[in-house]
Coordinates of C-alpha atoms in Angstrom, one line a residue:
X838 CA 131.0 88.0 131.4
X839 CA 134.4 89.1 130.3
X840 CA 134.0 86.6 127.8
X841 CA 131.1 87.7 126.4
X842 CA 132.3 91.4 126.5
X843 CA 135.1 90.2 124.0
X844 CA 133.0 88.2 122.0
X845 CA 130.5 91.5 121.3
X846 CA 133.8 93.6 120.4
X847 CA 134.4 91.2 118.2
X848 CA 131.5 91.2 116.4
X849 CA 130.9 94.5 116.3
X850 CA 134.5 94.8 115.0
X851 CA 133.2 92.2 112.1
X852 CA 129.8 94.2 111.7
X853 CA 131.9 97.6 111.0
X854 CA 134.9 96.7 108.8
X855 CA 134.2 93.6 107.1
X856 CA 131.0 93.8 105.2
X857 CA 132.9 96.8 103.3
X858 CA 134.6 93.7 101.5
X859 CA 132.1 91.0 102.1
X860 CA 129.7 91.1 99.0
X861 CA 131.7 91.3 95.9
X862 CA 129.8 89.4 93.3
X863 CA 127.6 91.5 91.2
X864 CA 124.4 89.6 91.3
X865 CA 120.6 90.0 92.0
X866 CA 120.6 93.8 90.3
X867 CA 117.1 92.9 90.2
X868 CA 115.2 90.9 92.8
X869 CA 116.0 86.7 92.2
X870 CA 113.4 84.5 89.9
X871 CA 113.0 81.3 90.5
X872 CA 111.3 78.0 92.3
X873 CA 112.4 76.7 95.6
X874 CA 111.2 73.1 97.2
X875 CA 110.6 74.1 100.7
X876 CA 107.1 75.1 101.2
X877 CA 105.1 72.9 99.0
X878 CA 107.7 69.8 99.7
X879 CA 109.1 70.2 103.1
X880 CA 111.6 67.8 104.1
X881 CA 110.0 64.5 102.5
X882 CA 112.7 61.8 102.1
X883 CA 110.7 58.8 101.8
X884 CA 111.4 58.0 98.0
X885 CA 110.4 54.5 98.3
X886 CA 106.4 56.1 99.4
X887 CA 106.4 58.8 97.8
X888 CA 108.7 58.7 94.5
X889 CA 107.0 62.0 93.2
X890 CA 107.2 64.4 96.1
X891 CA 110.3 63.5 98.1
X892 CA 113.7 65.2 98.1
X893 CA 115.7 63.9 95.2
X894 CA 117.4 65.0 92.1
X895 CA 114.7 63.6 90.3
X896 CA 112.5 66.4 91.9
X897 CA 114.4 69.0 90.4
X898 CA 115.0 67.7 87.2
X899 CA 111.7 67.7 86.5
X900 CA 111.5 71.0 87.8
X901 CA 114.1 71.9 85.3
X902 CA 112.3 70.4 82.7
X903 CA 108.8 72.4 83.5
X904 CA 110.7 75.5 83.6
X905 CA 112.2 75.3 80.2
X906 CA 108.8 73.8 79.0
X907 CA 105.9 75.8 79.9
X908 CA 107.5 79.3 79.3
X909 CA 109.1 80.0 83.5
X910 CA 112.3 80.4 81.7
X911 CA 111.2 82.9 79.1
X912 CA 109.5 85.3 81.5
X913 CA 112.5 85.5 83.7
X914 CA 112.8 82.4 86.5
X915 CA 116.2 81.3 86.4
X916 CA 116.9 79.2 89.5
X917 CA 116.2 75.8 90.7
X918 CA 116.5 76.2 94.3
X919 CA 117.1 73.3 96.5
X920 CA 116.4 73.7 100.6
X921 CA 117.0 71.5 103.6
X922 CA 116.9 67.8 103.5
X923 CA 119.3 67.1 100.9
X924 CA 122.7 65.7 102.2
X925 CA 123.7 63.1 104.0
X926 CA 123.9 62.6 107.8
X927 CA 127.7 62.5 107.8
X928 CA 130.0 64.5 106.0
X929 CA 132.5 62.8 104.0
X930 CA 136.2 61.9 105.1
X931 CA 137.6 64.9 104.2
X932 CA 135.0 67.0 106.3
X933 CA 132.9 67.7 102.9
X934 CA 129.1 68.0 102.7
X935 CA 127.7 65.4 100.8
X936 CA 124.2 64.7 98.9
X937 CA 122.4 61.6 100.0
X938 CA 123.7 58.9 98.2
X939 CA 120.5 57.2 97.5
X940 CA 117.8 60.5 96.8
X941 CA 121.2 61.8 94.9
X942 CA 122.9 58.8 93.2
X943 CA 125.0 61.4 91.0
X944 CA 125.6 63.7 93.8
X945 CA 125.0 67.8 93.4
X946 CA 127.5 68.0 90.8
X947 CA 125.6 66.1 88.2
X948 CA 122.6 67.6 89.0
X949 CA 124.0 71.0 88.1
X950 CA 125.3 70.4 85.0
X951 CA 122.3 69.1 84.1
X952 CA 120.2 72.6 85.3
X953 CA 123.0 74.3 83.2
X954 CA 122.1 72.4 80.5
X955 CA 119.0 74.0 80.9
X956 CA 119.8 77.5 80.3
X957 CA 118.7 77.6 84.5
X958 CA 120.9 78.3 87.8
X959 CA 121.1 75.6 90.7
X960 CA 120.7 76.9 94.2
X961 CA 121.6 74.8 97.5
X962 CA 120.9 75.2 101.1
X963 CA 122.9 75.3 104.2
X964 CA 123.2 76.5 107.8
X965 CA 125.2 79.0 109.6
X966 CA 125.4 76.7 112.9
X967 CA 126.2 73.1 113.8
X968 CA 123.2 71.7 112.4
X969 CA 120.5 72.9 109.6
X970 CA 116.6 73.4 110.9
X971 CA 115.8 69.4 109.9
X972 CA 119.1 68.0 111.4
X973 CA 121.7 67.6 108.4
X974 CA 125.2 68.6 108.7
X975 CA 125.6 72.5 109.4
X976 CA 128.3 75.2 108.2
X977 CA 129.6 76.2 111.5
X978 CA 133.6 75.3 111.8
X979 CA 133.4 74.8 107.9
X980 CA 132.6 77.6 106.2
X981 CA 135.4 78.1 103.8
X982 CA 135.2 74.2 102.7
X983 CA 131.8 74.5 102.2
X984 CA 132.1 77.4 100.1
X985 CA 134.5 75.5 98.1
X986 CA 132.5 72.7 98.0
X987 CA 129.7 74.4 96.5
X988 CA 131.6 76.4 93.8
X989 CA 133.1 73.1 92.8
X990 CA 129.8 71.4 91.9
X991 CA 129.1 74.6 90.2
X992 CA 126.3 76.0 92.5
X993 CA 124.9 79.3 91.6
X994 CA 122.5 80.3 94.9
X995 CA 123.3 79.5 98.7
X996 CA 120.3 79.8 100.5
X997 CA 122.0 80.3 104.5
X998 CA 119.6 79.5 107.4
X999 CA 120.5 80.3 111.2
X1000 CA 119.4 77.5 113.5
X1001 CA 121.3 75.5 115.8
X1002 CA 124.1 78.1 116.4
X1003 CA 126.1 78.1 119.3
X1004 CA 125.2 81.3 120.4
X1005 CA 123.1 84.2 118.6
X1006 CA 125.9 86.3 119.4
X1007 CA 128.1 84.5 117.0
X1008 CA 125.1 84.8 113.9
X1009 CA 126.4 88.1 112.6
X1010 CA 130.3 86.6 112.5
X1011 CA 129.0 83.5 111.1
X1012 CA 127.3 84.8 107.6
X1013 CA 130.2 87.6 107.1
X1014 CA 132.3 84.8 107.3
X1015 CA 130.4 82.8 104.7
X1016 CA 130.3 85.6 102.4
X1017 CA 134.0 85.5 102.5
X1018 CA 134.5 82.4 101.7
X1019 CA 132.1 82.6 98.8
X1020 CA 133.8 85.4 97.3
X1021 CA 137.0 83.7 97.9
X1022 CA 135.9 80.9 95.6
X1023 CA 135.9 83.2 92.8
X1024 CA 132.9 82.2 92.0
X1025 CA 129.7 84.5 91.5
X1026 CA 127.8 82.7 94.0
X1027 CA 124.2 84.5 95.1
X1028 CA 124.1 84.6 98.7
X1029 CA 120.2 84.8 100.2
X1030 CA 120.9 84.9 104.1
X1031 CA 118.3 84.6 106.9
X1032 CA 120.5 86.9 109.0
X1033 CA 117.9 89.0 110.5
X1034 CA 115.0 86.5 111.0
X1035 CA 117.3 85.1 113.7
X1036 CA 118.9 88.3 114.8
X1037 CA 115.1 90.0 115.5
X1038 CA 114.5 87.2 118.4
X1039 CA 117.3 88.8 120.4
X1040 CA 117.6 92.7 119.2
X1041 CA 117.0 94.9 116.2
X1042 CA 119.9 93.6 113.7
X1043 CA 122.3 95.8 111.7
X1044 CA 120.9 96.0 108.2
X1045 CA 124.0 98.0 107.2
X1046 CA 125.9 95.3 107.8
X1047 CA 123.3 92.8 106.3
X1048 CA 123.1 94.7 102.8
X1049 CA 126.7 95.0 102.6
X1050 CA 126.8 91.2 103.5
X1051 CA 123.9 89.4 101.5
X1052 CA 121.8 89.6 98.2
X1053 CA 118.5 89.2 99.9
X1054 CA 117.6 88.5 103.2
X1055 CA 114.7 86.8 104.9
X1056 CA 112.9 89.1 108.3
X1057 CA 110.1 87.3 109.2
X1058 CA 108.5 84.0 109.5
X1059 CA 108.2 81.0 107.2
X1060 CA 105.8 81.8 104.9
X1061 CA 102.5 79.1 104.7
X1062 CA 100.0 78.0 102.5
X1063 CA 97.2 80.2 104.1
X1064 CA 95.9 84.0 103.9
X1065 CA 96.9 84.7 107.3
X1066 CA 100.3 83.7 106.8
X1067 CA 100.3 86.4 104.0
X1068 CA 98.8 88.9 106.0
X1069 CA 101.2 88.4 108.7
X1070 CA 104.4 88.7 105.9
X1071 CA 102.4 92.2 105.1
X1072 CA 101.7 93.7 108.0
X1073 CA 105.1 93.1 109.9
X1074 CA 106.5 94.8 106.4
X1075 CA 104.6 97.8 106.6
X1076 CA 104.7 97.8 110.1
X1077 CA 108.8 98.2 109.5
X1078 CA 109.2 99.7 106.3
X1079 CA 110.5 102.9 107.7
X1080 CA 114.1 100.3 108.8
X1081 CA 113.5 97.9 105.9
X1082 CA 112.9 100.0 102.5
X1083 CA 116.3 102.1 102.6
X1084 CA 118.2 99.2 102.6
X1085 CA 116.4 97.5 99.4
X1086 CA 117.9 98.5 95.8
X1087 CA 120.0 96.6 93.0
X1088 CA 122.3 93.8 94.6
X1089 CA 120.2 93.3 98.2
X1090 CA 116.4 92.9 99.0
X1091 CA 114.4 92.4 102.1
X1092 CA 112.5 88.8 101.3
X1093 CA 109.4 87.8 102.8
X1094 CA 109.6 84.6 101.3
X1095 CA 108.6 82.5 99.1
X1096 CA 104.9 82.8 96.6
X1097 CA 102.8 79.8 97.6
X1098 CA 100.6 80.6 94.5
X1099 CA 99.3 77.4 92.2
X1100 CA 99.0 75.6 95.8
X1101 CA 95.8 74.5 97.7
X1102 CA 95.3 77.4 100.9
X1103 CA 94.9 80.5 98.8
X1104 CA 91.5 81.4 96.9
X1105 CA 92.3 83.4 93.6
X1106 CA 92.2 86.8 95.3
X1107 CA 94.3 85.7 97.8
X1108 CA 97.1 84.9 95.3
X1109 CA 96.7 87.7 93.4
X1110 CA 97.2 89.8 96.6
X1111 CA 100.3 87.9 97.0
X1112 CA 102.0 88.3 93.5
X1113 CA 101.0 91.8 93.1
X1114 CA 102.2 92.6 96.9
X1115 CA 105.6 90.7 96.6
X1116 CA 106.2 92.9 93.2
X1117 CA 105.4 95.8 95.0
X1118 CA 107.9 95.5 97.4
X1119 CA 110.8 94.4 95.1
X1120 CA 110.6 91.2 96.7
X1121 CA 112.6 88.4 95.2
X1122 CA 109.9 86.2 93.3
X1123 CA 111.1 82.4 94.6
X1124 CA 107.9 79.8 93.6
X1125 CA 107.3 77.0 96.1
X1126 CA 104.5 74.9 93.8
X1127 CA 104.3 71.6 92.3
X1128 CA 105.2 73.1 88.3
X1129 CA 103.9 69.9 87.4
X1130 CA 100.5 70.1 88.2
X1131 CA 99.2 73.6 88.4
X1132 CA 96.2 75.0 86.7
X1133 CA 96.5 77.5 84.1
X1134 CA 94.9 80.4 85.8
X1135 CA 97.8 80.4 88.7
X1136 CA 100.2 80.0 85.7
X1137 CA 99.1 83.0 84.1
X1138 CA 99.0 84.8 87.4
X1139 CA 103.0 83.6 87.6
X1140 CA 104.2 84.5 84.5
X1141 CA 102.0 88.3 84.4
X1142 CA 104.4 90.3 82.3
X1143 CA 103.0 93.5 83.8
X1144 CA 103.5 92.4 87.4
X1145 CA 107.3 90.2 86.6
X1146 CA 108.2 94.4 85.3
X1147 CA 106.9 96.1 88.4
X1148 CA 109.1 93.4 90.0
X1149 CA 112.1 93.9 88.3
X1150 CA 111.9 97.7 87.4
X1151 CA 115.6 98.7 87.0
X1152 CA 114.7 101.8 89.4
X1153 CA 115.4 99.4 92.0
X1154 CA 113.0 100.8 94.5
X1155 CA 111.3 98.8 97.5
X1156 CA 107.7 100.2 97.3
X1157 CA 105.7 100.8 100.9
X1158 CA 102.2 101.0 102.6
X1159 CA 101.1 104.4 102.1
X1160 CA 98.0 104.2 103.9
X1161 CA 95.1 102.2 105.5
X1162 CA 91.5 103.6 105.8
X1163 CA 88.3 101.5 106.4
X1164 CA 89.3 98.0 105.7
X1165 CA 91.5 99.1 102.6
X1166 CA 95.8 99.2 102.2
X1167 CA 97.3 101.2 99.7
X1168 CA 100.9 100.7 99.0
X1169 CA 102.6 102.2 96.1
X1170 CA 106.3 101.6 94.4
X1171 CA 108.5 104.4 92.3
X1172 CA 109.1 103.2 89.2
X1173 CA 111.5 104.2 86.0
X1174 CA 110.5 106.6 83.8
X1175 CA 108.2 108.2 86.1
X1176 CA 105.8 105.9 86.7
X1177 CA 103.9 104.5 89.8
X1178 CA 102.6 101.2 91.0
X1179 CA 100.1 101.2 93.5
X1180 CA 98.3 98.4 94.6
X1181 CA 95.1 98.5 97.0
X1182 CA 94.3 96.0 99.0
X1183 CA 91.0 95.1 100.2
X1184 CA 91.2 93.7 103.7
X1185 CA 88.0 92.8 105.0
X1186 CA 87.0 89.1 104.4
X1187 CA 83.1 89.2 104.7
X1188 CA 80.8 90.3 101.7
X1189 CA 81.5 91.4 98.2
X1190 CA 83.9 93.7 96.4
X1191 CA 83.7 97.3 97.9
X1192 CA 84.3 100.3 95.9
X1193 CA 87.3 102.4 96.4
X1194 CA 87.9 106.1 95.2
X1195 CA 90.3 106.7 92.4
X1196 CA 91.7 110.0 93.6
X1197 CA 95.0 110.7 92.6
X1198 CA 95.5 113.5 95.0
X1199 CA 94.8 111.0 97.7
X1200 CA 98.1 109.4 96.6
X1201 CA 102.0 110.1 98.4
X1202 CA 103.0 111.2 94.6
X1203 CA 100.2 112.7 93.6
X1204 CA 102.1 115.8 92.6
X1205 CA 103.7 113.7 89.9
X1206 CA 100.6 113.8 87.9
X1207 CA 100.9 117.5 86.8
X1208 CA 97.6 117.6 87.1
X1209 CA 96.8 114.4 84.9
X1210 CA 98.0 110.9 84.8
X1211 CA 97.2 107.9 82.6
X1212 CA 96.1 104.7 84.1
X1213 CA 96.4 101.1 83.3
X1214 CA 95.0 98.4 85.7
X1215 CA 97.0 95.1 85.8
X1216 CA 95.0 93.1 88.2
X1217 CA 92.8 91.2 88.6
X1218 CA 92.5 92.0 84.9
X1219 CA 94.6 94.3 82.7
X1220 CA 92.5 97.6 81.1
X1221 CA 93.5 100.6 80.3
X1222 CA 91.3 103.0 81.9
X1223 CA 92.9 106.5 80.0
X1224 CA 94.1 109.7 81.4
X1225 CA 92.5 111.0 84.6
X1226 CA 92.9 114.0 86.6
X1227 CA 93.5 114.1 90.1
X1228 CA 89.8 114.8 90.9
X1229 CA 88.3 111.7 88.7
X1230 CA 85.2 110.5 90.5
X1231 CA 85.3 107.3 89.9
X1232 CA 85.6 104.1 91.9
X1233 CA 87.5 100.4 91.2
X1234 CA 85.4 97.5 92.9
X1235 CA 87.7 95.2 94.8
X1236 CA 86.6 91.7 95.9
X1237 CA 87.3 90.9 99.8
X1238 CA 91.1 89.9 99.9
X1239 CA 91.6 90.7 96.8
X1240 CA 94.0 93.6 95.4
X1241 CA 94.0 95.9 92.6
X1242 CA 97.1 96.8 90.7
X1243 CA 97.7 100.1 88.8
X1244 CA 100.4 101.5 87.0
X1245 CA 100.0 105.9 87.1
X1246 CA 102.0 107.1 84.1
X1247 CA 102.3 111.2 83.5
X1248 CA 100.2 112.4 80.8
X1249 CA 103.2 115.0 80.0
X1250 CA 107.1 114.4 79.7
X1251 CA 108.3 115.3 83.0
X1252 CA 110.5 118.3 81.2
X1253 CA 107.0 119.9 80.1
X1254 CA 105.5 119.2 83.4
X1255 CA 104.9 122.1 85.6
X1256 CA 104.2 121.5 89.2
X1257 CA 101.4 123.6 91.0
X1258 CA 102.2 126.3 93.2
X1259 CA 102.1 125.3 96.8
X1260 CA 98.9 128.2 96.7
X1261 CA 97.1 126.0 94.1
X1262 CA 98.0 122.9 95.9
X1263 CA 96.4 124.1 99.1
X1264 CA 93.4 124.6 97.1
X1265 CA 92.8 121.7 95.3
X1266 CA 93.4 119.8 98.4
X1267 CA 91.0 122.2 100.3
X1268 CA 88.8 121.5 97.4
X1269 CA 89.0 117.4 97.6
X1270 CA 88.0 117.6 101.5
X1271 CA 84.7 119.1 100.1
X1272 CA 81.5 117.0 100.4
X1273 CA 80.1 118.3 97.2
X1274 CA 83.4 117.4 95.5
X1275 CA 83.1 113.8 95.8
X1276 CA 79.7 111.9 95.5
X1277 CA 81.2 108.7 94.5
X1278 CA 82.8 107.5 97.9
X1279 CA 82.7 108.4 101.3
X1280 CA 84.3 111.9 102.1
X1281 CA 85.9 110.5 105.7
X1282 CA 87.7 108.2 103.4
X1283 CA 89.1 110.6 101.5
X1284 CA 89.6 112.8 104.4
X1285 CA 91.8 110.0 106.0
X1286 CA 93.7 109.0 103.3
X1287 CA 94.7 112.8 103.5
X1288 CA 95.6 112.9 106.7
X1289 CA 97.9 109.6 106.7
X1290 CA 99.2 111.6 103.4
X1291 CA 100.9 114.2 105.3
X1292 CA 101.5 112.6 108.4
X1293 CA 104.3 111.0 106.7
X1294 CA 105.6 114.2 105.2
X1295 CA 106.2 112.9 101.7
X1296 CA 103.5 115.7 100.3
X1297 CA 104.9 119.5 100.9
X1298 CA 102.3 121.7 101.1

């Protein structure tokens, strides 16, 4: 007992003064871009079966190669992540982490010169504890020679899991430790920890600490190729967005993992959902798909200039779930210049596209508007659908599972804008809640939305 009592002082010691000092480097001022092995390749070593698909530095060459060639480097992804499953059993005899010397006959440090050569970043995986997830050599006892290892071969992204460590006590030590080390490379290395995925099992983790630690930072579960793996990643999100969006902005972001998009368990809608969602909450946009083979539709969906903006909106602002009424989610995201995203979702997964009501006043930032707004869809297809005032009557179909994505711009500069009284907000709210006001859509709809507008006190009246 006594020891553990020392062992939590010390931590807690750790969790307070260290981070200060921890994350020095200057990167991810925007959420990361790039492609990641893990969920489309798992941990497939058997080269001689499967010479496509397994883990080798052929795989990410190629990678590379797609990248540059069909336009991912142009729109903005930058690294070529590579996960578990890559070294060898043994460390070397000077206690060094090495690539497998037959899946990497050049070893890691040839492989990144080549990304360089790319105009791309190389990212590598490791673990906090003895061992990673799959078995290989972990980072525990070896932080600071990893971390030199790493900047050595020129690494640009350290992907940190958290299995295998001796005891979840020691996970908040273990990754300020790492971040240390990085820094003390001097080296700008990007440091995505999975810090409070493991924490979570045990108690509700410090995400001070953790943004003053990390660059982004995984919460929940591996993400899978299926809708209700997506659903999951959303609702525990909203479900915690009230701990999880203050901590977001330039430098550190909550990740929910990576975009299975371009793979086979998502329909269209699905992975629309997805991409507009993850650019909604400022997540970082890390592709786990075969850039090889993937059809031109998911491509396009990929490489949506409207959505990679909402993503990377300098405001640096983590949108949220503003409300869910009858089968539908509406989350919306600040951006620069005044604008808004807001993306609604359609939840239900039986029958065709229902209608829902384009009210602005039914919106957390409504007031923004002053009265009127302009409005551009971006998904599923990009219109511009003009200026409309906060009492527009009309409706936006939206297929089951699938998600609409608009950007509210103010019709006026914000200096000529002038807000309504709280008397005239009162009634043109009063007004809204009238049946005769809305023949469109149901009135309980709009009467909810409403209600979960002002239960969470972002609308003064």
């Amino acid at each position: 007992m006594g020891r553990f009592i020392l062992s939590s002082i010390i931590i807690a010691f750790c969790a307070r003064i260290y981070p200060v000092r921890a994350l020095d480097n200057g990167l991810a001022l925007t959420p990361t871009m790039g492609w990641l092995h893990w969920e489309r390749f798992t941990c497939n070593t058997d080269c001689d079966a499967d010479p496509q698909n397994c883990i080798s530095e052929k795989l990410y060459m190629e990678m590379a190669d797609m990248m540059v060639k069909d336009g991912w480097k142009d729109v903005g992804y930058e690294y070529v992540c590579i996960d578990d499953c890559w070294p060898s059993v043994n460390r070397d005899a000077q206690g060094r982490l090495q690539a497998d010397p037959k899946r990497f006959p050049g070893g890691i440090k040839k492989l990144a010169d080549y990304i360089h050569s790319k105009g791309l970043k190389l990212g590598i995986y490791a673990d906090v504890g003895t061992l990673t997830c799959a078995g290989y050599p972990g980072s525990f006892g070896h932080y600071e020679t990893d971390a030199a290892t790493f900047a050595e071969w020129g690494v640009d992204l350290l992907k940190f899991d958290g299995c295998y460590m001796p005891q979840w006590t020691l996970l908040a030590e273990g990754y300020i430790n790492m971040s240390l080390a990085l820094n003390k490379t001097g080296k700008s290395i990007l440091y995505s920890c999975e810090w409070p995925l493991y924490e979570w099992q045990h108690q509700q983790p410090n995400y001070t600490a953790i943004q003053q630690t990390c660059n982004h930072w995984r919460n929940y579960a591996d993400v899978f190729d299926s809708w209700s793996s997506i659903t999951g990643i959303l609702d525990w999100t909203g479900d915690h967005q009230d701990l999880l969006v203050p901590v977001a902005g330039p430098g550190g972001w909550n990740d929910p993992d990576m975009l299975v998009i371009g793979n086979f368990g998502l329909s269209w809608d699905q992975q629309v959902t997805q991409m507009s969602l993850w650019a909604i909450m400022a997540a970082p946009l890390l592709m786990s798909n075969d850039l090889r083979d993937i059809d031109p539709r998911s491509r396009a969906l990929l490489q949506n200039l409207h959505l990679i903006a909402i993503n990377q909106d300098p405001l640096g602002k983590q949108g949220y779930r503003v409300a869910k009424v009858n089968g539908f989610e509406v989350w919306e995201r600040p951006l620069s210049g005044g604008k808004l995203a807001v993306a609604v979702v359609n939840r239900q997964e039986l029958g065709g596209p229902r209608r829902f009501p384009l009210l602005l006043a039914t919106l957390i930032s409504w007031k923004s508007c002053c009265p009127q707004c302009n409005i551009t869809q971006v998904t599923p297809q990009y219109q511009e659908l003009g200026v409309q005032s906060l009492f527009t009557k009309a409706a936006i179909p939206i297929n089951p599972t699938g998600t609409v994505m608009l950007i509210i711009s103010p019709a006026v500069s914000p200096e000529k804008c002038k807000p309504l009284s709280r008397m005239q907000a009162k009634k043109w709210l009063h007004y809204l809640s009238k049946e005769e006001a809305l023949d469109t859509v149901p009135t309980m709809w709009v009467k909810e939305l409403l209600y979960q507008n002002q239960k969470r006190e972002r609308v003064s009246l």
